[in-house]
Amino acid sequence: MILQRWVFLLMMLLLVAAITGAAANPDVKDGCQEKCGDVSVPYPFGILEPGCAMNDNFFLNCSSTDDGHQELWFGENMPARNISLLNGTVTVEIDTSFNCYDKSGQKSQFSDQSITLGSGPFTFSDSRNIFTAVGCDTLAMVTNENVTFGAACLSLCTVNGTMSKNNSCSGSGCCHTSIPEGLKSLHITIDTMDNHTGVFEFNPCGFAFLADIDSLDMSDWQLSRTPKPKATSNVVIEWVAETETCEKAQANASSYACGINTNCSYSDNGKGYRCSCNAGFVGNPYLKDGCQDIDECKDPEKYPCQGKCRNTIGDYECKCSLGMRGDGKIGCQGFAITTIIAGKCPSHFSSIPVVAIACFDCFQSYIFSTQRTKKLSCYWILIHPLFLPLDA
């Protein structure tokens, strides 16, 4: 009866441990929600409670739609689709700008876009995004809020066609232009040269948008396209922990954003610092204890070891097997000595390809001996790949 109680208690403890382990998430603060819909929200970002975010800049709105689905919002009207700690990015959806004309050249539909990221730690990525215009009579322009930057691209064509994923967008039906580093606001407008009167039959509308280069897909984009409800493009926004230098941030421990076992580095656009785990550690570098030691011995494909592996803090050791030499992480040379336990001594050794036989009991040992005794257990020591036969 007592044994049954102990077994039951042990099972309950294991169950509680499994539930606790499953609920724990190293990317969010304790007690904070991990996801909004299908989007993970790692710290320094947070939702629902302001205390779940590092500060107000990283506190996002998670609301429910009419169908009960949760939607994560960046700013007032940009759905967030991905947050990357490693790259320091947020991918959002932004509405597409367009203008359309009727057969007589009168404007029938239009939509311009103005987006401001504010003075916080966010900028539009100049390396990940490209400004794009599509149409046969389309002049697209993009400026910033202070009108200290401006760019435009002109897209023309005289015959119908369909865009393709590999279209170079060199100006025939499609054009590209880059945006500058550190841009915090966008104002996108579209104009035409002839109100689409010469191309109306196959191209009544022009479009303009900023888009993530990696996700931009022009496949099957027909020039006859008209605006679709909720037409959007994916846009990459870069973020930093703080808009100051690592040296200045590290001097104030109370506000420094990086946890232990971390490294402070600068963003690609040089507008502030980010945090990353030191080599040999993994986790969320923005949490105090977020970066945990990697047990390299559990992942031999990523951390090779041709000998005996031993985990250390931030690294691992790999010693070559007995009889071999070299760096076990790179490769070992020589012949490995392997001990095989065979149980009781056999009655003869004439057919066993061994180099040495060691027989042991509690009180004595006979190394390199072929003596047979009922009281001893035997161990064959094989040197691979060399096998030497023994005579009877």
Short mmCIF file of N, CA, C and O in Angstrom, two decimals, residues 261-323:
data_model
loop_
_atom_site.label_atom_id
_atom_site.label_comp_id
_atom_site.label_asym_id
_atom_site.label_seq_id
_atom_site.Cartn_x
_atom_site.Cartn_y
_atom_site.Cartn_z
N ASN A 261 25.17 37.50 -19.93
CA ASN A 261 25.70 36.65 -21.01
C ASN A 261 25.30 37.19 -22.39
O ASN A 261 24.95 36.43 -23.29
N THR A 262 25.38 38.50 -22.55
CA THR A 262 24.95 39.12 -23.80
C THR A 262 26.05 40.02 -24.37
O THR A 262 27.02 40.37 -23.70
N ASN A 263 25.82 40.42 -25.60
CA ASN A 263 26.71 41.32 -26.30
C ASN A 263 25.90 42.50 -26.82
O ASN A 263 24.78 42.34 -27.31
N CYS A 264 26.46 43.69 -26.71
CA CYS A 264 25.82 44.90 -27.23
C CYS A 264 26.44 45.22 -28.58
O CYS A 264 27.66 45.28 -28.72
N SER A 265 25.60 45.42 -29.58
CA SER A 265 26.10 45.72 -30.93
C SER A 265 25.20 46.77 -31.57
O SER A 265 24.09 47.03 -31.10
N TYR A 266 25.70 47.34 -32.66
CA TYR A 266 24.96 48.40 -33.33
C TYR A 266 24.14 47.85 -34.49
O TYR A 266 24.51 46.87 -35.13
N SER A 267 23.01 48.50 -34.73
CA SER A 267 22.14 48.09 -35.83
C SER A 267 22.81 48.42 -37.16
O SER A 267 23.77 49.19 -37.23
N ASP A 268 22.25 47.86 -38.22
CA ASP A 268 22.81 48.09 -39.56
C ASP A 268 22.78 49.56 -39.96
O ASP A 268 23.65 50.04 -40.68
N ASN A 269 21.74 50.27 -39.49
CA ASN A 269 21.63 51.68 -39.88
C ASN A 269 22.29 52.62 -38.87
O ASN A 269 22.24 53.84 -39.03
N GLY A 270 22.91 52.04 -37.82
CA GLY A 270 23.68 52.85 -36.89
C GLY A 270 22.87 53.79 -36.03
O GLY A 270 23.40 54.77 -35.49
N LYS A 271 21.58 53.53 -35.85
CA LYS A 271 20.71 54.44 -35.12
C LYS A 271 20.48 54.03 -33.67
O LYS A 271 19.58 54.53 -33.00
N GLY A 272 21.26 53.10 -33.16
CA GLY A 272 21.09 52.64 -31.78
C GLY A 272 21.70 51.27 -31.60
O GLY A 272 22.39 50.75 -32.49
N TYR A 273 21.48 50.65 -30.43
CA TYR A 273 22.09 49.36 -30.16
C TYR A 273 21.06 48.25 -30.02
O TYR A 273 19.89 48.50 -29.73
N ARG A 274 21.54 47.03 -30.25
CA ARG A 274 20.73 45.82 -30.06
C ARG A 274 21.49 44.88 -29.14
O ARG A 274 22.68 45.06 -28.87
N CYS A 275 20.80 43.85 -28.68
CA CYS A 275 21.39 42.86 -27.79
C CYS A 275 21.40 41.50 -28.46
O CYS A 275 20.49 41.18 -29.23
N SER A 276 22.42 40.71 -28.17
CA SER A 276 22.48 39.34 -28.67
C SER A 276 23.17 38.48 -27.63
O SER A 276 23.98 38.97 -26.83
N CYS A 277 22.85 37.19 -27.61
CA CYS A 277 23.48 36.27 -26.67
C CYS A 277 24.94 36.05 -27.07
O CYS A 277 25.28 36.00 -28.26
N ASN A 278 25.81 35.91 -26.08
CA ASN A 278 27.20 35.58 -26.35
C ASN A 278 27.31 34.22 -27.01
O ASN A 278 26.39 33.39 -26.94
N ALA A 279 28.44 33.96 -27.64
CA ALA A 279 28.69 32.65 -28.24
C ALA A 279 28.58 31.57 -27.16
O ALA A 279 29.11 31.73 -26.05
N GLY A 280 27.90 30.49 -27.48
CA GLY A 280 27.73 29.41 -26.52
C GLY A 280 26.47 29.55 -25.68
O GLY A 280 26.21 28.71 -24.81
N PHE A 281 25.69 30.61 -25.92
CA PHE A 281 24.45 30.83 -25.18
C PHE A 281 23.31 31.04 -26.17
O PHE A 281 23.52 31.47 -27.31
N VAL A 282 22.09 30.77 -25.74
CA VAL A 282 20.93 30.92 -26.59
C VAL A 282 19.74 31.38 -25.75
O VAL A 282 19.65 31.06 -24.56
N GLY A 283 18.85 32.16 -26.37
CA GLY A 283 17.66 32.63 -25.65
C GLY A 283 17.34 34.06 -26.03
O GLY A 283 17.75 34.57 -27.07
N ASN A 284 16.62 34.72 -25.14
CA ASN A 284 16.19 36.10 -25.37
C ASN A 284 17.15 37.04 -24.63
O ASN A 284 17.14 37.12 -23.40
N PRO A 285 17.98 37.78 -25.36
CA PRO A 285 19.00 38.62 -24.72
C PRO A 285 18.44 39.83 -23.99
O PRO A 285 19.17 40.51 -23.26
N TYR A 286 17.16 40.14 -24.19
CA TYR A 286 16.56 41.31 -23.56
C TYR A 286 15.96 41.01 -22.19
O TYR A 286 15.63 41.92 -21.44
N LEU A 287 15.86 39.72 -21.85
CA LEU A 287 15.44 39.32 -20.51
C LEU A 287 16.67 39.17 -19.63
O LEU A 287 17.75 38.80 -20.11
N LYS A 288 16.52 39.44 -18.34
CA LYS A 288 17.68 39.43 -17.43
C LYS A 288 18.46 38.12 -17.51
O LYS A 288 19.69 38.13 -17.61
N ASP A 289 17.77 37.00 -17.42
CA ASP A 289 18.42 35.69 -17.47
C ASP A 289 18.01 34.94 -18.74
O ASP A 289 17.90 33.71 -18.74
N GLY A 290 17.79 35.68 -19.81
CA GLY A 290 17.27 35.07 -21.03
C GLY A 290 18.26 34.23 -21.81
O GLY A 290 17.86 33.30 -22.51
N CYS A 291 19.55 34.53 -21.71
CA CYS A 291 20.56 33.78 -22.45
C CYS A 291 21.09 32.63 -21.60
O CYS A 291 21.76 32.87 -20.59
N GLN A 292 20.79 31.41 -22.00
CA GLN A 292 21.18 30.23 -21.25
C GLN A 292 22.26 29.46 -22.00
O GLN A 292 22.33 29.48 -23.23
N ASP A 293 23.08 28.76 -21.23
CA ASP A 293 24.18 28.00 -21.80
C ASP A 293 23.67 26.89 -22.72
O ASP A 293 22.69 26.22 -22.41
N ILE A 294 24.33 26.71 -23.85
CA ILE A 294 23.99 25.64 -24.79
C ILE A 294 24.74 24.38 -24.38
O ILE A 294 25.94 24.42 -24.14
N ASP A 295 24.03 23.27 -24.31
CA ASP A 295 24.69 21.98 -24.09
C ASP A 295 25.06 21.42 -25.47
O ASP A 295 24.29 20.71 -26.10
N GLU A 296 26.27 21.76 -25.92
CA GLU A 296 26.69 21.38 -27.27
C GLU A 296 26.74 19.88 -27.45
O GLU A 296 26.59 19.38 -28.58
N CYS A 297 26.95 19.13 -26.37
CA CYS A 297 27.08 17.67 -26.47
C CYS A 297 25.77 17.02 -26.91
O CYS A 297 25.78 15.88 -27.38
N LYS A 298 24.65 17.73 -26.77
CA LYS A 298 23.36 17.18 -27.16
C LYS A 298 23.05 17.42 -28.64
O LYS A 298 22.03 16.95 -29.14
N ASP A 299 23.91 18.16 -29.32
CA ASP A 299 23.68 18.46 -30.74
C ASP A 299 24.97 18.20 -31.53
O ASP A 299 25.63 19.14 -31.99
N PRO A 300 25.34 16.92 -31.68
CA PRO A 300 26.62 16.60 -32.34
C PRO A 300 26.68 17.01 -33.80
O PRO A 300 27.77 17.19 -34.34
N GLU A 301 25.53 17.15 -34.47
CA GLU A 301 25.55 17.57 -35.87
C GLU A 301 26.04 19.02 -36.00
O GLU A 301 26.76 19.36 -36.92
N LYS A 302 25.64 19.86 -35.05
CA LYS A 302 26.04 21.27 -35.09
C LYS A 302 27.37 21.48 -34.39
O LYS A 302 28.15 22.36 -34.79
N TYR A 303 27.64 20.68 -33.35
CA TYR A 303 28.89 20.82 -32.59
C TYR A 303 29.61 19.47 -32.62
O TYR A 303 29.43 18.65 -31.72
N PRO A 304 30.41 19.22 -33.63
CA PRO A 304 31.03 17.89 -33.82
C PRO A 304 32.02 17.54 -32.72
O PRO A 304 32.70 18.41 -32.17
N CYS A 305 32.07 16.26 -32.43
CA CYS A 305 33.04 15.75 -31.46
C CYS A 305 33.33 14.31 -31.81
O CYS A 305 32.43 13.47 -31.82
N GLN A 306 34.59 14.00 -32.11
CA GLN A 306 34.98 12.64 -32.47
C GLN A 306 35.53 11.87 -31.28
O GLN A 306 36.13 10.82 -31.44
N GLY A 307 35.37 12.42 -30.08
CA GLY A 307 35.83 11.74 -28.88
C GLY A 307 34.79 11.83 -27.79
O GLY A 307 33.59 11.73 -28.03
N LYS A 308 35.24 12.09 -26.57
CA LYS A 308 34.35 12.23 -25.43
C LYS A 308 34.00 13.69 -25.24
O LYS A 308 34.86 14.53 -25.05
N CYS A 309 32.70 13.99 -25.27
CA CYS A 309 32.22 15.38 -25.20
C CYS A 309 31.87 15.75 -23.76
O CYS A 309 31.22 14.98 -23.05
N ARG A 310 32.28 16.96 -23.34
CA ARG A 310 31.93 17.47 -22.01
C ARG A 310 31.52 18.93 -22.14
O ARG A 310 32.27 19.76 -22.66
N ASN A 311 30.30 19.23 -21.69
CA ASN A 311 29.80 20.60 -21.79
C ASN A 311 30.49 21.49 -20.77
O ASN A 311 30.74 21.10 -19.64
N THR A 312 30.80 22.73 -21.18
CA THR A 312 31.34 23.74 -20.29
C THR A 312 30.49 25.00 -20.45
O THR A 312 29.72 25.12 -21.41
N ILE A 313 30.63 25.96 -19.56
CA ILE A 313 29.86 27.18 -19.64
C ILE A 313 30.30 28.00 -20.85
O ILE A 313 31.45 28.45 -20.93
N GLY A 314 29.41 28.13 -21.80
CA GLY A 314 29.69 28.90 -23.00
C GLY A 314 30.45 28.15 -24.08
O GLY A 314 30.74 28.71 -25.13
N ASP A 315 30.81 26.88 -23.83
CA ASP A 315 31.59 26.14 -24.81
C ASP A 315 31.48 24.64 -24.49
O ASP A 315 30.63 24.23 -23.70
N TYR A 316 32.34 23.83 -25.09
CA TYR A 316 32.39 22.41 -24.77
C TYR A 316 33.79 21.89 -25.05
O TYR A 316 34.56 22.46 -25.82
N GLU A 317 34.14 20.79 -24.37
CA GLU A 317 35.42 20.13 -24.57
C GLU A 317 35.21 18.81 -25.28
O GLU A 317 34.19 18.15 -25.07
N CYS A 318 36.17 18.44 -26.09
CA CYS A 318 36.08 17.17 -26.81
C CYS A 318 37.45 16.52 -26.81
O CYS A 318 38.38 17.01 -27.45
N LYS A 319 37.57 15.44 -26.05
CA LYS A 319 38.84 14.73 -25.97
C LYS A 319 38.80 13.47 -26.83
O LYS A 319 37.81 12.73 -26.81
N CYS A 320 39.86 13.24 -27.55
CA CYS A 320 39.93 12.05 -28.41
C CYS A 320 39.92 10.78 -27.55
O CYS A 320 40.33 10.77 -26.39
N SER A 321 39.43 9.70 -28.14
CA SER A 321 39.34 8.42 -27.45
C SER A 321 40.73 7.90 -27.10
O SER A 321 41.74 8.31 -27.71
N LEU A 322 40.78 6.99 -26.14
CA LEU A 322 42.04 6.39 -25.70
C LEU A 322 42.76 5.77 -26.89
O LEU A 322 42.17 5.03 -27.67
N GLY A 323 44.03 6.12 -27.03
CA GLY A 323 44.82 5.60 -28.13
C GLY A 323 44.88 6.51 -29.33
O GLY A 323 45.61 6.24 -30.28
#
